[in-house]
Each structure stands twice: as structure tokens, then as C-alpha cells.
Amino acid sequence: MTGKGQLLYKKAKSRIPGGTQLLSKRPELHLPEQWPSYYSRAKGVDVWDLDGNHYVDMSFNGVGASILGAGDPDVDAAVKAAIDNGSMSTLNCPEEVELAELLCELHPWAEMVRYARGGGEALAVAVRIARAFTGRDLIAFSGYHGWHDWYLAANLAEESALDGHLLPGLEPKGVPRGLLGTSMPFRYNHIEELETIVAEHGSALAAIVIEPVRRNDPAPGYLEGVRNYADRTGAVLIVDEVSAGFRMNTGGAHLLYGLTPDMAVFAKSMSNGYPMAAVIGKAGIMEAAQSTFISSTYWTERIGPSAAIATILKHRREDVANHLIDTGKSIQEGWRQAADSVGLKVDIGGIPPVSHIAFQYEESQALSTLFTQLMLERGFLAAKAFYATYAHTGNHVDSYLSAVREVFPILVQTVDEGSVAARLKGPVAHTGFHRLT
């Protein structure tokens, strides 16, 4: 731990509980004691750390937020104009109406919009509105939906209830025990698990919350089945588009699958790295927001809506979604060919713009850590996932895959020799939520 970033992170852990504000940005999840940890500058997919080292980001790209690439000139210009004209006032900014019109244009089933500035809080807003509208308490859900009490309450009943939904080990400490039994998970593409929940609790369900797609496409009849159970029970169907939205089209992925929800939630990529989130929905349901208290000063600032408008318009104008899909397909095929050529056992999946690779070995986590270490030595931020951006070019893909073809034979060799741990320069990366010391 000799770099400026590693030393600063060591200090951060004494001042910031958990070291970072976002679990996914913890260095322990990627390359403990070696990950650069902090950036001094980012542009497109180029990142410079505090020591001036340059890397090409072939990993998470702002954890999925920088869909156009960091510091996109069109979005930044809109933000600078918003700053020049004043980002906050006693009056409301007109951009929030313009953005509402744009979101409803992209999603003709939706009629009204409310805003937040982060995905987790926007999901909490959506759940509150659904409960206000139905007068019910219980939530059935599939997938990952943030850090708020309504979601983590699932782990009050069973500590591992959320393990299959993203990160294992999420603790419900601090979540009131009174919320026990109010949130019930079911696995994506397992409609029979939702059926069981409906059979026991259907009349008390306020909402069914799902991601339209995660690692795999929806199985035939799955989304239709979810919609049917929502209709039968009177529950509000909420689609969480925080991760999937704007990856495969301009708008929500649910549009591609022919699903008409009652509400949908967006964040991350809708504003290319500037804080912004939106809850859209049918008017009759959204009006319930007026019967409960949902309000925050910084939901009225000007930068977020300005960034979102500029991002969405560019996304549509430049056909960004097809670029993301093509780039992701190239990465997946490159991984596959490189692995096949040396006999490396891997599992490759995910929608192309959010591709995943897993090493199929007993010591897979150590092998993933070694992959990140070796790729970092070659100038790439690399991990088990690749989030495509509009700033990724063919040259970026080619140079990255060239490095992959160098690294994969080393991985095979270390497995054959039983020397994976010996090749690591630090600890094995964490696999989920861990308390840091």
C-alpha cells in the first residue's frame, strides 16, 4: 500500500465508516491493497489516479452511471449552463417539467413524474406511493433495489433472504423489527415463487417490484405472469430500471419486452454521472403522492434535470443503445474466444451492455482477484463485469482483449500449478458485504 490512493483509503477508513460512500466502490471488492481507490481526473473511459497513472476503464464506468463516458461534453455543457443560470432558487426550475414531458413521451403508458437524486431513494418513494395508493403494507420483490428499510426488511425473516439478489451478507441491523414479514423476495424467472406469495398474501400486497432483466432474459411468460398477478391482487407493479434503463434502448428495458407496468424508476445512466432519479407512473397511482409526505429541497435543484435532458436527447440522437449492445457483444465474444483457446473454464452472461464473466473453479474468487491484478498491471481497470459506454471505441476493445489474451494463459497456468494465491500481491477480494476493520 504505497500509492497515494491506497494511503488515502487507509486514512479514509478511520474517518468514513466503511471507507467509501458506495459499497460497490470499496477497494476490497476489487483488489485489496492495490486498487488505485481514487481518481484525479476522468474523461471518456480514461482514468488517472492520484499518482498520475493512466488506466482505461473496462470495468464499471461509474458503477453504470457514465453511460456516455465520463465528462461527456454535451452533458457537461448543459450542466455548466444550469450553473451559470443558478442551480437553486426560491422558484422552481422549468427543466423539471421539460424532463417530465420527455420521460412520458418515451413511455406512453406513463402520465406523471416525481423526482429524487438517487436510485435507492427513488425506489423508496415508489414503494411509499404504492402503499399510499393501495392502503396496504406488504411488498413482493425480485432483484436488487437499494439500501432502504422496506427492502432490507426481507433479511429480518432470514439472514440470507437477499443473498441471491445481488450481494450476500447484507445485514438488517437498524431496520425496525416491526417490519418483519413486510417484504418477501422471489427469484427472477421463478414465477412459481411469486405464486406462493400471492396465494398467502395476495390481498395484502401493496406492490410487486421487479427488475425487467438482470443476468438473463426473462423466460417465456415470466413478465406476463408477474403482470397478471399484479392485476389479480390489485398490487402496483413497479419496474426498477435503475440498472437496466437506457442500456438496450432509449428509455426502459421493459418496453423491449412488451411489459406495461404501473410505475417505473430510473437513476444511474439517465443523467451520465450527475445525481438524478425519476419515478414515472400512471396518473391515478401517482396522485397518491399528494396523500402522503414526499418532499426534499435538493430534489428541486437544476443540475440533475438539465443533465438528464441532455443525456437522454444525445442517447436517442446518437443511437447510443446499439453502440452499447455491439460493444458488449464484442467483449463477450472476445472473452469466449480467449478462454476457449487456452482451456479456461468460464461462464459468460448478462445483457451485452452489462456483461459478466465468472471463472468456473473452486478458487474462483482468488482467480478473479488475480485477473484484476494482472489487468491493472497492463493499464486496465478490469473486473468480473464490463459496463459499456458510448465512449468505448473499437480500439479500446481491441487493446483490452489483447491484454485478456495475455492474462488468460497465466490464469490457466496458476490453476494447473496450484499457485493462484501465491501469485496475488494482496488478499483475495471480498465477495459481498463485510464489516471493515
mmCIF file with all atom_site columns, N, CA, C and O in Angstrom, residues 253-277:
data_model
loop_
_atom_site.group_PDB
_atom_site.id
_atom_site.type_symbol
_atom_site.label_atom_id
_atom_site.label_alt_id
_atom_site.label_comp_id
_atom_site.label_asym_id
_atom_site.label_entity_id
_atom_site.label_seq_id
_atom_site.pdbx_PDB_ins_code
_atom_site.Cartn_x
_atom_site.Cartn_y
_atom_site.Cartn_z
_atom_site.occupancy
_atom_site.B_iso_or_equiv
_atom_site.pdbx_formal_charge
_atom_site.auth_seq_id
_atom_site.auth_comp_id
_atom_site.auth_asym_id
_atom_site.auth_atom_id
_atom_site.pdbx_PDB_model_num
ATOM 1   N N  . ALA A 1 253 ? -36.021 -0.763 -20.278 1.00 0.00 ? 253 ALA A N  1
ATOM 2   C CA . ALA A 1 253 ? -35.910 -2.072 -20.932 1.00 0.00 ? 253 ALA A CA 1
ATOM 3   C C  . ALA A 1 253 ? -37.255 -2.781 -20.999 1.00 0.00 ? 253 ALA A C  1
ATOM 4   O O  . ALA A 1 253 ? -37.470 -3.631 -21.869 1.00 0.00 ? 253 ALA A O  1
ATOM 5   N N  . HIS A 1 254 ? -38.169 -2.439 -20.087 1.00 0.00 ? 254 HIS A N  1
ATOM 6   C CA . HIS A 1 254 ? -39.472 -3.094 -20.103 1.00 0.00 ? 254 HIS A CA 1
ATOM 7   C C  . HIS A 1 254 ? -40.200 -2.887 -21.427 1.00 0.00 ? 254 HIS A C  1
ATOM 8   O O  . HIS A 1 254 ? -41.017 -3.723 -21.837 1.00 0.00 ? 254 HIS A O  1
ATOM 9   N N  . LEU A 1 255 ? -39.896 -1.784 -22.115 1.00 0.00 ? 255 LEU A N  1
ATOM 10  C CA . LEU A 1 255 ? -40.534 -1.521 -23.409 1.00 0.00 ? 255 LEU A CA 1
ATOM 11  C C  . LEU A 1 255 ? -40.154 -2.593 -24.435 1.00 0.00 ? 255 LEU A C  1
ATOM 12  O O  . LEU A 1 255 ? -40.974 -2.955 -25.295 1.00 0.00 ? 255 LEU A O  1
ATOM 13  N N  . LEU A 1 256 ? -38.933 -3.098 -24.352 1.00 0.00 ? 256 LEU A N  1
ATOM 14  C CA . LEU A 1 256 ? -38.480 -4.113 -25.297 1.00 0.00 ? 256 LEU A CA 1
ATOM 15  C C  . LEU A 1 256 ? -39.214 -5.432 -25.116 1.00 0.00 ? 256 LEU A C  1
ATOM 16  O O  . LEU A 1 256 ? -39.344 -6.212 -26.068 1.00 0.00 ? 256 LEU A O  1
ATOM 17  N N  . TYR A 1 257 ? -39.663 -5.668 -23.887 1.00 0.00 ? 257 TYR A N  1
ATOM 18  C CA . TYR A 1 257 ? -40.309 -6.952 -23.587 1.00 0.00 ? 257 TYR A CA 1
ATOM 19  C C  . TYR A 1 257 ? -41.832 -6.861 -23.599 1.00 0.00 ? 257 TYR A C  1
ATOM 20  O O  . TYR A 1 257 ? -42.514 -7.829 -23.254 1.00 0.00 ? 257 TYR A O  1
ATOM 21  N N  . GLY A 1 258 ? -42.357 -5.717 -23.984 1.00 0.00 ? 258 GLY A N  1
ATOM 22  C CA . GLY A 1 258 ? -43.802 -5.564 -24.079 1.00 0.00 ? 258 GLY A CA 1
ATOM 23  C C  . GLY A 1 258 ? -44.516 -5.525 -22.740 1.00 0.00 ? 258 GLY A C  1
ATOM 24  O O  . GLY A 1 258 ? -45.705 -5.817 -22.657 1.00 0.00 ? 258 GLY A O  1
ATOM 25  N N  . LEU A 1 259 ? -43.794 -5.141 -21.676 1.00 0.00 ? 259 LEU A N  1
ATOM 26  C CA . LEU A 1 259 ? -44.391 -5.086 -20.346 1.00 0.00 ? 259 LEU A CA 1
ATOM 27  C C  . LEU A 1 259 ? -44.884 -3.677 -20.056 1.00 0.00 ? 259 LEU A C  1
ATOM 28  O O  . LEU A 1 259 ? -44.145 -2.704 -20.222 1.00 0.00 ? 259 LEU A O  1
ATOM 29  N N  . THR A 1 260 ? -46.121 -3.565 -19.619 1.00 0.00 ? 260 THR A N  1
ATOM 30  C CA . THR A 1 260 ? -46.672 -2.280 -19.198 1.00 0.00 ? 260 THR A CA 1
ATOM 31  C C  . THR A 1 260 ? -46.807 -2.278 -17.683 1.00 0.00 ? 260 THR A C  1
ATOM 32  O O  . THR A 1 260 ? -47.719 -2.909 -17.141 1.00 0.00 ? 260 THR A O  1
ATOM 33  N N  . PRO A 1 261 ? -45.911 -1.594 -16.988 1.00 0.00 ? 261 PRO A N  1
ATOM 34  C CA . PRO A 1 261 ? -46.006 -1.540 -15.525 1.00 0.00 ? 261 PRO A CA 1
ATOM 35  C C  . PRO A 1 261 ? -46.968 -0.446 -15.091 1.00 0.00 ? 261 PRO A C  1
ATOM 36  O O  . PRO A 1 261 ? -47.555 0.266  -15.925 1.00 0.00 ? 261 PRO A O  1
ATOM 37  N N  . ASP A 1 262 ? -47.114 -0.294 -13.795 1.00 0.00 ? 262 ASP A N  1
ATOM 38  C CA . ASP A 1 262 ? -47.883 0.816  -13.244 1.00 0.00 ? 262 ASP A CA 1
ATOM 39  C C  . ASP A 1 262 ? -46.975 1.979  -12.872 1.00 0.00 ? 262 ASP A C  1
ATOM 40  O O  . ASP A 1 262 ? -47.385 3.135  -12.909 1.00 0.00 ? 262 ASP A O  1
ATOM 41  N N  . MET A 1 263 ? -45.720 1.641  -12.512 1.00 0.00 ? 263 MET A N  1
ATOM 42  C CA . MET A 1 263 ? -44.709 2.637  -12.188 1.00 0.00 ? 263 MET A CA 1
ATOM 43  C C  . MET A 1 263 ? -43.358 2.108  -12.643 1.00 0.00 ? 263 MET A C  1
ATOM 44  O O  . MET A 1 263 ? -43.162 0.898  -12.768 1.00 0.00 ? 263 MET A O  1
ATOM 45  N N  . ALA A 1 264 ? -42.437 3.021  -12.913 1.00 0.00 ? 264 ALA A N  1
ATOM 46  C CA . ALA A 1 264 ? -41.063 2.636  -13.246 1.00 0.00 ? 264 ALA A CA 1
ATOM 47  C C  . ALA A 1 264 ? -40.117 3.646  -12.612 1.00 0.00 ? 264 ALA A C  1
ATOM 48  O O  . ALA A 1 264 ? -40.454 4.826  -12.461 1.00 0.00 ? 264 ALA A O  1
ATOM 49  N N  . VAL A 1 265 ? -38.938 3.170  -12.243 1.00 0.00 ? 265 VAL A N  1
ATOM 50  C CA . VAL A 1 265 ? -37.962 4.001  -11.536 1.00 0.00 ? 265 VAL A CA 1
ATOM 51  C C  . VAL A 1 265 ? -36.656 4.020  -12.325 1.00 0.00 ? 265 VAL A C  1
ATOM 52  O O  . VAL A 1 265 ? -36.164 2.979  -12.755 1.00 0.00 ? 265 VAL A O  1
ATOM 53  N N  . PHE A 1 266 ? -36.102 5.228  -12.500 1.00 0.00 ? 266 PHE A N  1
ATOM 54  C CA . PHE A 1 266 ? -34.858 5.423  -13.243 1.00 0.00 ? 266 PHE A CA 1
ATOM 55  C C  . PHE A 1 266 ? -33.861 6.194  -12.384 1.00 0.00 ? 266 PHE A C  1
ATOM 56  O O  . PHE A 1 266 ? -34.234 7.019  -11.557 1.00 0.00 ? 266 PHE A O  1
ATOM 57  N N  . ALA A 1 267 ? -32.581 5.932  -12.616 1.00 0.00 ? 267 ALA A N  1
ATOM 58  C CA . ALA A 1 267 ? -31.499 6.704  -11.998 1.00 0.00 ? 267 ALA A CA 1
ATOM 59  C C  . ALA A 1 267 ? -30.237 6.379  -12.801 1.00 0.00 ? 267 ALA A C  1
ATOM 60  O O  . ALA A 1 267 ? -30.320 6.201  -14.016 1.00 0.00 ? 267 ALA A O  1
ATOM 61  N N  . LYS A 1 268 ? -29.079 6.331  -12.154 1.00 0.00 ? 268 LYS A N  1
ATOM 62  C CA . LYS A 1 268 ? -27.807 5.966  -12.783 1.00 0.00 ? 268 LYS A CA 1
ATOM 63  C C  . LYS A 1 268 ? -27.624 6.623  -14.146 1.00 0.00 ? 268 LYS A C  1
ATOM 64  O O  . LYS A 1 268 ? -27.305 7.784  -14.269 1.00 0.00 ? 268 LYS A O  1
ATOM 65  N N  . SER A 1 269 ? -27.862 5.840  -15.219 1.00 0.00 ? 269 SER A N  1
ATOM 66  C CA . SER A 1 269 ? -27.474 6.244  -16.572 1.00 0.00 ? 269 SER A CA 1
ATOM 67  C C  . SER A 1 269 ? -28.318 7.363  -17.156 1.00 0.00 ? 269 SER A C  1
ATOM 68  O O  . SER A 1 269 ? -27.960 7.917  -18.198 1.00 0.00 ? 269 SER A O  1
ATOM 69  N N  . MET A 1 270 ? -29.424 7.727  -16.553 1.00 0.00 ? 270 MET A N  1
ATOM 70  C CA . MET A 1 270 ? -30.294 8.731  -17.164 1.00 0.00 ? 270 MET A CA 1
ATOM 71  C C  . MET A 1 270 ? -29.673 10.120 -17.174 1.00 0.00 ? 270 MET A C  1
ATOM 72  O O  . MET A 1 270 ? -30.131 11.001 -17.900 1.00 0.00 ? 270 MET A O  1
ATOM 73  N N  . SER A 1 271 ? -28.589 10.327 -16.385 1.00 0.00 ? 271 SER A N  1
ATOM 74  C CA . SER A 1 271 ? -28.003 11.660 -16.312 1.00 0.00 ? 271 SER A CA 1
ATOM 75  C C  . SER A 1 271 ? -26.477 11.649 -16.376 1.00 0.00 ? 271 SER A C  1
ATOM 76  O O  . SER A 1 271 ? -25.836 12.630 -16.062 1.00 0.00 ? 271 SER A O  1
ATOM 77  N N  . ASN A 1 272 ? -25.911 10.526 -16.789 1.00 0.00 ? 272 ASN A N  1
ATOM 78  C CA . ASN A 1 272 ? -24.479 10.391 -17.076 1.00 0.00 ? 272 ASN A CA 1
ATOM 79  C C  . ASN A 1 272 ? -23.570 10.893 -15.962 1.00 0.00 ? 272 ASN A C  1
ATOM 80  O O  . ASN A 1 272 ? -22.623 11.645 -16.191 1.00 0.00 ? 272 ASN A O  1
ATOM 81  N N  . GLY A 1 273 ? -23.862 10.433 -14.744 1.00 0.00 ? 273 GLY A N  1
ATOM 82  C CA . GLY A 1 273 ? -22.954 10.721 -13.644 1.00 0.00 ? 273 GLY A CA 1
ATOM 83  C C  . GLY A 1 273 ? -23.355 11.877 -12.760 1.00 0.00 ? 273 GLY A C  1
ATOM 84  O O  . GLY A 1 273 ? -22.744 12.088 -11.708 1.00 0.00 ? 273 GLY A O  1
ATOM 85  N N  . TYR A 1 274 ? -24.349 12.648 -13.170 1.00 0.00 ? 274 TYR A N  1
ATOM 86  C CA . TYR A 1 274 ? -24.871 13.701 -12.302 1.00 0.00 ? 274 TYR A CA 1
ATOM 87  C C  . TYR A 1 274 ? -26.071 13.146 -11.532 1.00 0.00 ? 274 TYR A C  1
ATOM 88  O O  . TYR A 1 274 ? -26.870 12.393 -12.088 1.00 0.00 ? 274 TYR A O  1
ATOM 89  N N  . PRO A 1 275 ? -26.227 13.496 -10.250 1.00 0.00 ? 275 PRO A N  1
ATOM 90  C CA . PRO A 1 275 ? -27.294 12.918 -9.439  1.00 0.00 ? 275 PRO A CA 1
ATOM 91  C C  . PRO A 1 275 ? -28.683 13.250 -9.989  1.00 0.00 ? 275 PRO A C  1
ATOM 92  O O  . PRO A 1 275 ? -29.045 14.414 -10.120 1.00 0.00 ? 275 PRO A O  1
ATOM 93  N N  . MET A 1 276 ? -29.439 12.190 -10.303 1.00 0.00 ? 276 MET A N  1
ATOM 94  C CA . MET A 1 276 ? -30.793 12.374 -10.799 1.00 0.00 ? 276 MET A CA 1
ATOM 95  C C  . MET A 1 276 ? -31.516 11.039 -10.757 1.00 0.00 ? 276 MET A C  1
ATOM 96  O O  . MET A 1 276 ? -30.928 9.991  -11.030 1.00 0.00 ? 276 MET A O  1
ATOM 97  N N  . ALA A 1 277 ? -32.787 11.062 -10.401 1.00 0.00 ? 277 ALA A N  1
ATOM 98  C CA . ALA A 1 277 ? -33.621 9.868  -10.412 1.00 0.00 ? 277 ALA A CA 1
ATOM 99  C C  . ALA A 1 277 ? -35.057 10.289 -10.674 1.00 0.00 ? 277 ALA A C  1
ATOM 100 O O  . ALA A 1 277 ? -35.444 11.430 -10.380 1.00 0.00 ? 277 ALA A O  1
#
